mmCIF file of C-alpha atoms and ligand atoms in Angstrom:
data_model
loop_
_atom_site.group_PDB
_atom_site.id
_atom_site.type_symbol
_atom_site.label_atom_id
_atom_site.label_comp_id
_atom_site.label_asym_id
_atom_site.label_seq_id
_atom_site.Cartn_x
_atom_site.Cartn_y
_atom_site.Cartn_z
ATOM 1 C CA MET A 17 1.445 -6.155 -5.461
ATOM 2 C CA GLY A 18 1.388 -8.781 -2.774
ATOM 3 C CA PRO A 19 2.970 -8.810 0.668
ATOM 4 C CA TRP A 20 6.349 -7.687 -0.536
ATOM 5 C CA PRO A 21 8.598 -5.366 1.431
ATOM 6 C CA ASN A 22 9.620 -3.429 -1.679
ATOM 7 C CA ASP A 23 6.060 -2.281 -2.199
ATOM 8 C CA PRO A 24 5.978 0.072 0.791
ATOM 9 C CA LEU A 25 2.533 1.312 1.819
ATOM 10 C CA GLY A 26 3.465 2.916 5.113
ATOM 11 C CA PRO A 27 6.224 5.201 6.434
ATOM 12 C CA GLN A 28 8.047 2.360 8.215
ATOM 13 C CA ALA A 29 8.264 0.212 5.105
ATOM 14 C CA ARG A 30 9.140 3.241 2.981
ATOM 15 C CA GLU A 31 12.170 4.089 5.125
ATOM 16 C CA ILE A 32 13.382 0.516 4.888
ATOM 17 C CA ALA A 33 12.696 0.213 1.147
ATOM 18 C CA GLN A 34 14.610 3.438 0.384
ATOM 19 C CA LEU A 35 17.618 2.195 2.287
ATOM 20 C CA TYR A 36 17.319 -1.147 0.577
ATOM 21 C CA TRP A 37 17.330 0.398 -2.902
ATOM 22 C CA ILE A 38 20.289 2.678 -2.157
ATOM 23 C CA MET A 39 22.337 -0.267 -0.936
ATOM 24 C CA PHE A 40 21.130 -2.516 -3.727
ATOM 25 C CA VAL A 41 22.096 -0.068 -6.491
ATOM 26 C CA CYS A 42 25.524 0.554 -4.892
ATOM 27 C CA ALA A 43 26.062 -3.193 -4.577
ATOM 28 C CA VAL A 44 25.191 -3.732 -8.245
ATOM 29 C CA VAL A 45 27.624 -0.985 -9.301
ATOM 30 C CA VAL A 46 30.392 -2.485 -7.156
ATOM 31 C CA LEU A 47 29.636 -5.932 -8.519
ATOM 32 C CA ALA A 48 29.801 -4.655 -12.106
ATOM 33 C CA ILE A 49 33.116 -2.847 -11.531
ATOM 34 C CA VAL A 50 34.821 -5.642 -9.586
ATOM 35 C CA ASP A 51 33.574 -8.561 -11.657
ATOM 36 C CA GLY A 52 33.975 -6.573 -14.865
ATOM 37 C CA GLY A 53 37.563 -5.801 -13.861
ATOM 38 C CA ILE A 54 38.292 -9.447 -13.105
ATOM 39 C CA VAL A 55 36.894 -10.635 -16.428
ATOM 40 C CA TYR A 56 38.628 -7.852 -18.363
ATOM 41 C CA ALA A 57 41.990 -8.461 -16.696
ATOM 42 C CA GLY A 58 41.606 -12.215 -17.064
ATOM 43 C CA ILE A 59 41.157 -11.917 -20.781
ATOM 44 C CA LYS A 60 43.553 -9.094 -21.526
ATOM 45 C CA PHE A 61 46.450 -10.169 -19.311
ATOM 46 C CA ARG A 62 46.088 -13.922 -19.406
ATOM 47 C CA GLU A 63 49.238 -16.034 -19.692
ATOM 48 C CA ARG A 64 50.387 -16.395 -23.250
ATOM 49 C CA PRO A 65 53.599 -17.813 -24.765
ATOM 50 C CA GLY A 66 56.241 -15.133 -24.949
ATOM 51 C CA HIS A 67 54.312 -12.721 -22.746
ATOM 52 C CA VAL A 68 55.245 -11.990 -19.115
ATOM 53 C CA ALA A 69 52.546 -10.409 -16.940
ATOM 54 C CA LYS A 70 53.378 -6.929 -15.686
ATOM 55 C CA GLN A 71 53.767 -6.682 -11.884
ATOM 56 C CA PHE A 72 52.526 -3.621 -10.038
ATOM 57 C CA HIS A 73 52.726 -4.564 -6.373
ATOM 58 C CA GLY A 74 52.503 -1.416 -4.208
ATOM 59 C CA HIS A 75 50.612 0.619 -6.810
ATOM 60 C CA ASN A 76 49.574 3.578 -4.645
ATOM 61 C CA PHE A 77 46.712 4.825 -6.775
ATOM 62 C CA LEU A 78 44.997 1.451 -7.019
ATOM 63 C CA GLU A 79 45.573 0.606 -3.346
ATOM 64 C CA LEU A 80 44.049 3.920 -2.288
ATOM 65 C CA THR A 81 41.099 3.615 -4.664
ATOM 66 C CA TRP A 82 40.007 0.225 -3.415
ATOM 67 C CA THR A 83 40.459 1.213 0.200
ATOM 68 C CA VAL A 84 38.982 4.707 0.247
ATOM 69 C CA ILE A 85 35.876 4.123 -1.902
ATOM 70 C CA PRO A 86 34.620 1.068 0.048
ATOM 71 C CA THR A 87 35.363 2.874 3.320
ATOM 72 C CA ILE A 88 33.276 5.870 2.241
ATOM 73 C CA MET A 89 30.495 3.547 1.146
ATOM 74 C CA VAL A 90 30.419 1.511 4.353
ATOM 75 C CA VAL A 91 30.510 4.639 6.524
ATOM 76 C CA SER A 92 27.706 6.208 4.474
ATOM 77 C CA PHE A 93 25.578 3.093 4.811
ATOM 78 C CA SER A 94 26.128 3.107 8.566
ATOM 79 C CA VAL A 95 25.158 6.762 8.909
ATOM 80 C CA LEU A 96 22.064 6.277 6.742
ATOM 81 C CA SER A 97 21.076 3.139 8.656
ATOM 82 C CA PHE A 98 21.403 4.840 12.030
ATOM 83 C CA GLN A 99 19.328 7.754 10.786
ATOM 84 C CA LYS A 100 16.557 5.474 9.527
ATOM 85 C CA LEU A 101 16.755 3.302 12.645
ATOM 86 C CA GLY A 102 16.104 6.416 14.694
ATOM 87 C CA ASP A 103 12.735 6.868 12.947
ATOM 88 C CA ILE A 104 11.942 3.182 12.819
ATOM 89 C CA ASN A 105 12.640 2.641 16.517
ATOM 90 C CA ASP A 106 10.909 5.815 17.657
ATOM 91 C CA THR A 107 7.961 4.165 19.353
ATOM 92 C CA ARG A 108 7.213 7.239 21.470
ATOM 93 C CA ALA A 109 6.800 10.392 19.374
ATOM 94 C CA GLY A 110 3.300 10.991 18.058
ATOM 95 C CA VAL A 111 1.797 7.619 18.975
ATOM 96 C CA GLU A 112 -1.984 7.885 18.540
ATOM 97 C CA MET A 113 -3.086 4.387 19.455
ATOM 98 C CA THR A 114 -1.542 1.526 21.458
ATOM 99 C CA ILE A 115 -2.425 -2.104 20.805
ATOM 100 C CA PRO A 116 -0.986 -4.720 23.186
ATOM 101 C CA THR A 117 -0.445 -7.771 21.006
ATOM 102 C CA GLN A 118 0.014 -11.227 22.408
ATOM 103 C CA ALA A 119 1.536 -14.058 20.422
ATOM 104 C CA GLN A 120 0.825 -17.655 21.275
ATOM 105 C CA GLN A 121 1.064 -20.936 19.409
ATOM 106 C CA TRP A 122 -0.425 -20.243 16.867
ATOM 107 C CA SER A 123 -2.312 -17.015 16.774
ATOM 108 C CA TRP A 124 -2.147 -13.326 17.607
ATOM 109 C CA THR A 125 -4.456 -11.534 20.021
ATOM 110 C CA PHE A 126 -4.875 -7.796 19.588
ATOM 111 C CA SER A 127 -6.235 -5.799 22.548
ATOM 112 C CA TYR A 128 -7.816 -2.471 21.706
ATOM 113 C CA PRO A 129 -7.387 0.583 23.946
ATOM 114 C CA GLU A 130 -9.481 0.971 27.090
ATOM 115 C CA GLU A 131 -11.786 3.528 25.514
ATOM 116 C CA GLN A 132 -15.572 3.718 25.571
ATOM 117 C CA ARG A 133 -15.831 2.812 21.899
ATOM 118 C CA PHE A 134 -14.154 -0.563 22.555
ATOM 119 C CA LYS A 135 -15.966 -1.406 25.810
ATOM 120 C CA LEU A 136 -17.877 -4.704 25.983
ATOM 121 C CA LEU A 137 -20.910 -5.754 28.031
ATOM 122 C CA ASP A 138 -18.796 -7.551 30.621
ATOM 123 C CA GLY A 139 -16.675 -4.465 31.287
ATOM 124 C CA THR A 140 -13.642 -5.720 29.365
ATOM 125 C CA TYR A 141 -12.420 -4.206 26.119
ATOM 126 C CA LEU A 142 -12.476 -5.460 22.568
ATOM 127 C CA LYS A 143 -9.941 -8.055 21.482
ATOM 128 C CA THR A 144 -9.543 -9.605 18.069
ATOM 129 C CA SER A 145 -7.415 -12.409 16.824
ATOM 130 C CA GLU A 146 -5.954 -12.877 13.347
ATOM 131 C CA GLU A 147 -7.273 -9.499 12.191
ATOM 132 C CA LEU A 148 -5.879 -6.192 13.395
ATOM 133 C CA HIS A 149 -7.983 -3.157 12.510
ATOM 134 C CA ILE A 150 -6.482 0.323 12.546
ATOM 135 C CA PRO A 151 -7.350 3.730 11.089
ATOM 136 C CA VAL A 152 -5.177 4.944 8.195
ATOM 137 C CA ASN A 153 -2.407 7.487 8.651
ATOM 138 C CA THR A 154 -2.322 6.840 12.363
ATOM 139 C CA LYS A 155 0.800 5.971 14.277
ATOM 140 C CA VAL A 156 -0.058 2.737 16.067
ATOM 141 C CA LEU A 157 2.194 1.283 18.738
ATOM 142 C CA ILE A 158 2.211 -2.511 18.870
ATOM 143 C CA LYS A 159 3.357 -3.784 22.257
ATOM 144 C CA LEU A 160 4.425 -7.349 21.758
ATOM 145 C CA SER A 161 4.410 -10.203 24.222
ATOM 146 C CA ALA A 162 4.613 -13.956 23.838
ATOM 147 C CA VAL A 163 3.234 -16.615 26.151
ATOM 148 C CA ASP A 164 5.145 -19.665 24.967
ATOM 149 C CA VAL A 165 7.983 -19.409 22.454
ATOM 150 C CA ILE A 166 9.507 -16.683 20.303
ATOM 151 C CA HIS A 167 7.294 -15.388 17.494
ATOM 152 C CA SER A 168 7.859 -12.515 15.113
ATOM 153 C CA PHE A 169 5.414 -9.870 13.920
ATOM 154 C CA TRP A 170 5.730 -8.787 10.306
ATOM 155 C CA VAL A 171 3.396 -7.122 7.825
ATOM 156 C CA PRO A 172 5.803 -6.554 4.908
ATOM 157 C CA ASN A 173 3.993 -3.741 3.052
ATOM 158 C CA ILE A 174 3.650 -1.738 6.248
ATOM 159 C CA GLY A 175 7.084 -2.553 7.557
ATOM 160 C CA GLY A 176 8.745 -3.238 10.840
ATOM 161 C CA LYS A 177 9.565 -6.757 11.883
ATOM 162 C CA LYS A 178 9.923 -7.472 15.549
ATOM 163 C CA ASP A 179 10.227 -10.587 17.671
ATOM 164 C CA ALA A 180 7.714 -11.330 20.396
ATOM 165 C CA VAL A 181 9.773 -12.861 23.175
ATOM 166 C CA PRO A 182 8.435 -14.568 26.326
ATOM 167 C CA GLY A 183 9.295 -12.488 29.382
ATOM 168 C CA ARG A 184 10.771 -9.611 27.431
ATOM 169 C CA PRO A 185 8.386 -6.904 26.176
ATOM 170 C CA THR A 186 9.201 -5.546 22.721
ATOM 171 C CA GLU A 187 7.425 -2.980 20.591
ATOM 172 C CA LEU A 188 7.185 -1.529 17.133
ATOM 173 C CA TRP A 189 5.070 1.116 15.483
ATOM 174 C CA LEU A 190 3.291 1.071 12.181
ATOM 175 C CA SER A 191 1.064 3.220 10.059
ATOM 176 C CA ALA A 192 -0.779 2.538 6.797
ATOM 177 C CA ASP A 193 -0.935 5.102 3.974
ATOM 178 C CA LYS A 194 -4.267 4.051 2.572
ATOM 179 C CA PRO A 195 -7.252 1.882 3.417
ATOM 180 C CA GLY A 196 -6.891 -1.766 2.556
ATOM 181 C CA THR A 197 -6.078 -5.235 3.744
ATOM 182 C CA TYR A 198 -2.445 -6.131 4.264
ATOM 183 C CA LYS A 199 -1.152 -9.635 4.771
ATOM 184 C CA GLY A 200 1.367 -10.517 7.423
ATOM 185 C CA GLN A 201 2.904 -13.611 8.881
ATOM 186 C CA CYS A 202 4.658 -14.820 11.997
ATOM 187 C CA PHE A 203 8.291 -14.722 10.908
ATOM 188 C CA GLU A 204 9.982 -16.907 13.486
ATOM 189 C CA PHE A 205 9.571 -20.655 13.361
ATOM 190 C CA CYS A 206 7.434 -21.378 16.411
ATOM 191 C CA GLY A 207 6.209 -24.939 15.970
ATOM 192 C CA THR A 208 4.043 -26.993 13.677
ATOM 193 C CA GLY A 209 1.404 -24.266 13.294
ATOM 194 C CA HIS A 210 3.917 -21.547 12.396
ATOM 195 C CA ALA A 211 2.937 -21.319 8.728
ATOM 196 C CA ASP A 212 -0.699 -20.739 9.700
ATOM 197 C CA MET A 213 0.097 -17.951 12.127
ATOM 198 C CA LEU A 214 -1.127 -15.206 9.863
ATOM 199 C CA ILE A 215 -1.780 -11.542 10.466
ATOM 200 C CA THR A 216 -4.388 -9.637 8.508
ATOM 201 C CA LEU A 217 -4.000 -5.914 8.973
ATOM 202 C CA VAL A 218 -7.073 -3.946 7.928
ATOM 203 C CA ALA A 219 -6.715 -0.177 7.598
ATOM 204 C CA HIS A 220 -9.971 1.773 7.613
ATOM 205 C CA PRO A 221 -10.555 5.343 6.482
ATOM 206 C CA LYS A 222 -10.463 7.486 9.626
ATOM 207 C CA ASN A 223 -14.135 8.447 9.427
ATOM 208 C CA GLU A 224 -15.189 4.801 9.108
ATOM 209 C CA TYR A 225 -13.119 3.417 11.941
ATOM 210 C CA ASP A 226 -15.648 4.135 14.684
ATOM 211 C CA ALA A 227 -18.334 2.367 12.656
ATOM 212 C CA TRP A 228 -16.084 -0.694 12.416
ATOM 213 C CA ALA A 229 -15.432 -0.526 16.175
ATOM 214 C CA ALA A 230 -19.171 -0.330 16.893
ATOM 215 C CA ASP A 231 -19.821 -3.389 14.714
ATOM 216 C CA ALA A 232 -16.971 -5.353 16.269
ATOM 217 C CA VAL A 233 -18.157 -4.497 19.776
ATOM 218 C CA LYS A 234 -21.700 -5.542 18.865
ATOM 219 C CA GLU A 235 -20.393 -8.811 17.463
ATOM 220 C CA ALA A 236 -18.313 -9.478 20.585
ATOM 221 C CA ASN A 237 -21.218 -8.579 22.872
ATOM 222 C CA ARG A 238 -23.379 -11.133 21.110
ATOM 223 C CA LEU A 239 -21.193 -13.796 22.673
ATOM 224 C CA LEU A 240 -21.490 -12.175 26.110
ATOM 225 C CA ASP A 241 -25.270 -11.744 26.291
ATOM 226 C CA PRO A 242 -26.357 -12.682 29.868
ATOM 227 C CA ALA A 243 -29.564 -14.225 28.496
ATOM 228 C CA THR A 244 -27.635 -16.949 26.699
ATOM 229 C CA LYS A 245 -24.745 -17.255 29.132
ATOM 230 C CA LYS A 246 -25.813 -20.666 30.403
ATOM 231 C CA GLY A 247 -26.041 -22.212 26.958
ATOM 232 C CA ARG A 248 -22.752 -20.697 25.928
ATOM 233 C CA GLU A 249 -20.962 -22.029 28.986
ATOM 234 C CA THR A 250 -22.524 -25.447 28.566
ATOM 235 C CA PHE A 251 -21.473 -25.562 24.925
ATOM 236 C CA LEU A 252 -17.928 -24.437 25.690
ATOM 237 C CA SER A 253 -17.545 -26.964 28.525
ATOM 238 C CA LEU A 254 -18.608 -29.965 26.441
ATOM 239 C CA ALA A 255 -17.067 -31.971 23.623
ATOM 240 C CA CYS A 256 -18.668 -29.550 21.102
ATOM 241 C CA VAL A 257 -15.542 -27.380 21.063
ATOM 242 C CA GLY A 258 -13.399 -30.287 19.870
ATOM 243 C CA CYS A 259 -15.189 -30.344 16.508
ATOM 244 C CA HIS A 260 -16.814 -26.939 15.988
ATOM 245 C CA THR A 261 -15.539 -23.392 15.661
ATOM 246 C CA VAL A 262 -17.370 -20.353 16.986
ATOM 247 C CA LYS A 263 -15.237 -17.312 16.241
ATOM 248 C CA GLY A 264 -14.591 -15.181 19.284
ATOM 249 C CA THR A 265 -14.727 -18.162 21.672
ATOM 250 C CA VAL A 266 -12.317 -20.956 22.563
ATOM 251 C CA ALA A 267 -14.270 -23.301 20.278
ATOM 252 C CA ALA A 268 -11.895 -23.866 17.383
ATOM 253 C CA GLY A 269 -12.538 -27.438 16.240
ATOM 254 C CA LYS A 270 -12.166 -28.151 12.557
ATOM 255 C CA VAL A 271 -13.904 -31.536 12.257
ATOM 256 C CA GLY A 272 -17.498 -30.331 12.153
ATOM 257 C CA PRO A 273 -19.055 -27.316 10.429
ATOM 258 C CA GLU A 274 -18.257 -23.854 11.742
ATOM 259 C CA LEU A 275 -21.088 -22.505 13.891
ATOM 260 C CA THR A 276 -20.156 -18.817 14.078
ATOM 261 C CA HIS A 277 -23.272 -17.904 12.065
ATOM 262 C CA VAL A 278 -25.219 -21.140 12.361
ATOM 263 C CA ALA A 279 -28.527 -19.338 12.954
ATOM 264 C CA SER A 280 -28.218 -17.650 9.551
ATOM 265 C CA LYS A 281 -27.719 -20.901 7.672
ATOM 266 C CA LYS A 282 -30.439 -22.419 5.505
ATOM 267 C CA SER A 283 -30.122 -25.882 7.012
ATOM 268 C CA ILE A 284 -28.155 -28.068 9.404
ATOM 269 C CA ALA A 285 -27.153 -31.722 9.466
ATOM 270 C CA GLY A 286 -25.891 -31.472 5.904
ATOM 271 C CA GLY A 287 -29.262 -30.236 4.619
ATOM 272 C CA VAL A 288 -31.419 -32.817 6.389
ATOM 273 C CA LEU A 289 -32.971 -30.282 8.754
ATOM 274 C CA SER A 290 -34.317 -26.971 7.490
ATOM 275 C CA PRO A 291 -34.925 -24.228 8.520
ATOM 276 C CA VAL A 292 -32.497 -23.590 11.378
ATOM 277 C CA ASP A 293 -34.971 -22.999 14.173
ATOM 278 C CA GLU A 294 -35.478 -24.048 17.757
ATOM 279 C CA ALA A 295 -37.331 -27.253 16.899
ATOM 280 C CA ASN A 296 -34.775 -28.521 14.399
ATOM 281 C CA LEU A 297 -31.733 -27.575 16.463
ATOM 282 C CA THR A 298 -33.263 -29.331 19.469
ATOM 283 C CA LYS A 299 -34.030 -32.440 17.463
ATOM 284 C CA TRP A 300 -30.514 -32.549 16.051
ATOM 285 C CA ILE A 301 -28.552 -31.958 19.241
ATOM 286 C CA LYS A 302 -30.726 -34.339 21.242
ATOM 287 C CA ASN A 303 -29.799 -37.308 19.054
ATOM 288 C CA PRO A 304 -27.882 -36.679 15.825
ATOM 289 C CA PRO A 305 -27.567 -40.315 14.626
ATOM 290 C CA ALA A 306 -31.351 -40.664 14.835
ATOM 291 C CA VAL A 307 -31.735 -37.774 12.362
ATOM 292 C CA LYS A 308 -28.859 -38.682 10.102
ATOM 293 C CA PRO A 309 -27.583 -42.250 10.441
ATOM 294 C CA GLY A 310 -23.794 -42.443 10.150
ATOM 295 C CA THR A 311 -23.159 -38.823 11.146
ATOM 296 C CA LEU A 312 -19.885 -38.147 12.942
ATOM 297 C CA MET A 313 -21.702 -36.109 15.567
ATOM 298 C CA PRO A 314 -22.382 -38.412 18.528
ATOM 299 C CA ASN A 315 -25.336 -38.456 20.848
ATOM 300 C CA LEU A 316 -23.812 -36.708 23.872
ATOM 301 C CA GLY A 317 -26.710 -37.778 26.065
ATOM 302 C CA LEU A 318 -27.508 -34.210 27.125
ATOM 303 C CA SER A 319 -30.384 -33.407 29.433
ATOM 304 C CA ASP A 320 -33.376 -31.499 28.049
ATOM 305 C CA ASP A 321 -32.285 -28.435 29.978
ATOM 306 C CA GLN A 322 -28.775 -28.538 28.525
ATOM 307 C CA VAL A 323 -30.126 -28.946 25.007
ATOM 308 C CA HIS A 324 -32.546 -26.081 25.562
ATOM 309 C CA ASP A 325 -29.795 -23.751 26.825
ATOM 310 C CA ILE A 326 -27.430 -24.612 23.990
ATOM 311 C CA VAL A 327 -30.163 -24.125 21.399
ATOM 312 C CA GLN A 328 -31.032 -20.708 22.836
ATOM 313 C CA TRP A 329 -27.424 -19.702 22.487
ATOM 314 C CA LEU A 330 -26.966 -21.131 18.984
ATOM 315 C CA LEU A 331 -30.038 -19.187 17.849
ATOM 316 C CA THR A 332 -28.171 -15.949 18.609
ATOM 317 C CA LEU A 333 -25.283 -16.906 16.304
ATOM 318 C CA LYS A 334 -26.527 -15.033 13.279
HETATM 319 CU CU1 CUA B 283 4.468 -17.842 15.705
HETATM 320 CU CU2 CUA B 283 5.923 -18.578 13.932
#
């Protein structure tokens, strides 16, 4: 099933779903009795010529029944809810991993623990956006913060919905029963990009999690390599970022092709230049309209050095 809270795939969601079903079934029974009674009485005792409706104001048995039963039900629901809330809000006991999570218009940034396996070349620790990777059957504490407006973290199958509020730290815990990819969504309207503020939770088998971490660290380090630092900084400081996306950097433009793995592509400039090597990249960046008349990519008038640095960096984006 899809991202649906009544398909619980973690202890949080299971607690909530159980409570939901108990209340739902009780509500249906009450609805059937009350509405059934109204319809039955309406038909059986309706006004008819020569028939006077019987009055039973102050009928003790009925008065007690419809006071005591709902009272018992409401009290039971409260007790059950408090019990479940105790588990759901217990963000302390048995936490195995803590992920500070920052919400901003319109994305999530997940910071992995300061452990060797998440350490990057520049001494910082791994961060991901959009995707949150966790091991299965592990109690993960999500510490929420927001930089601009109120957002809300929710992965329905796994459970727990919590607002991320500027200036007020909040937290929730989650755990996934089995490996898989779970869809989530910012659940508080936070501006025009709200609908695109997605969360993809990926749960890995425990013995495969370190391998994922190693890959992710390698990928992140690729963007930090000192040898291509100059080109990277040049690229990120120029108009390039307005049109192109390189995942893991601030470049998030949507007008031009994504360049995250440009060095692995077969061609550039819409197929005009192939293969993607130093010579072709240089030719293209130096003067795009000369290669492909009418292209949207302008001649930025870069110096040979700038072009060289950028090309060296792009060649590492495999
Ligand atoms: Cu962030 Cu809605």
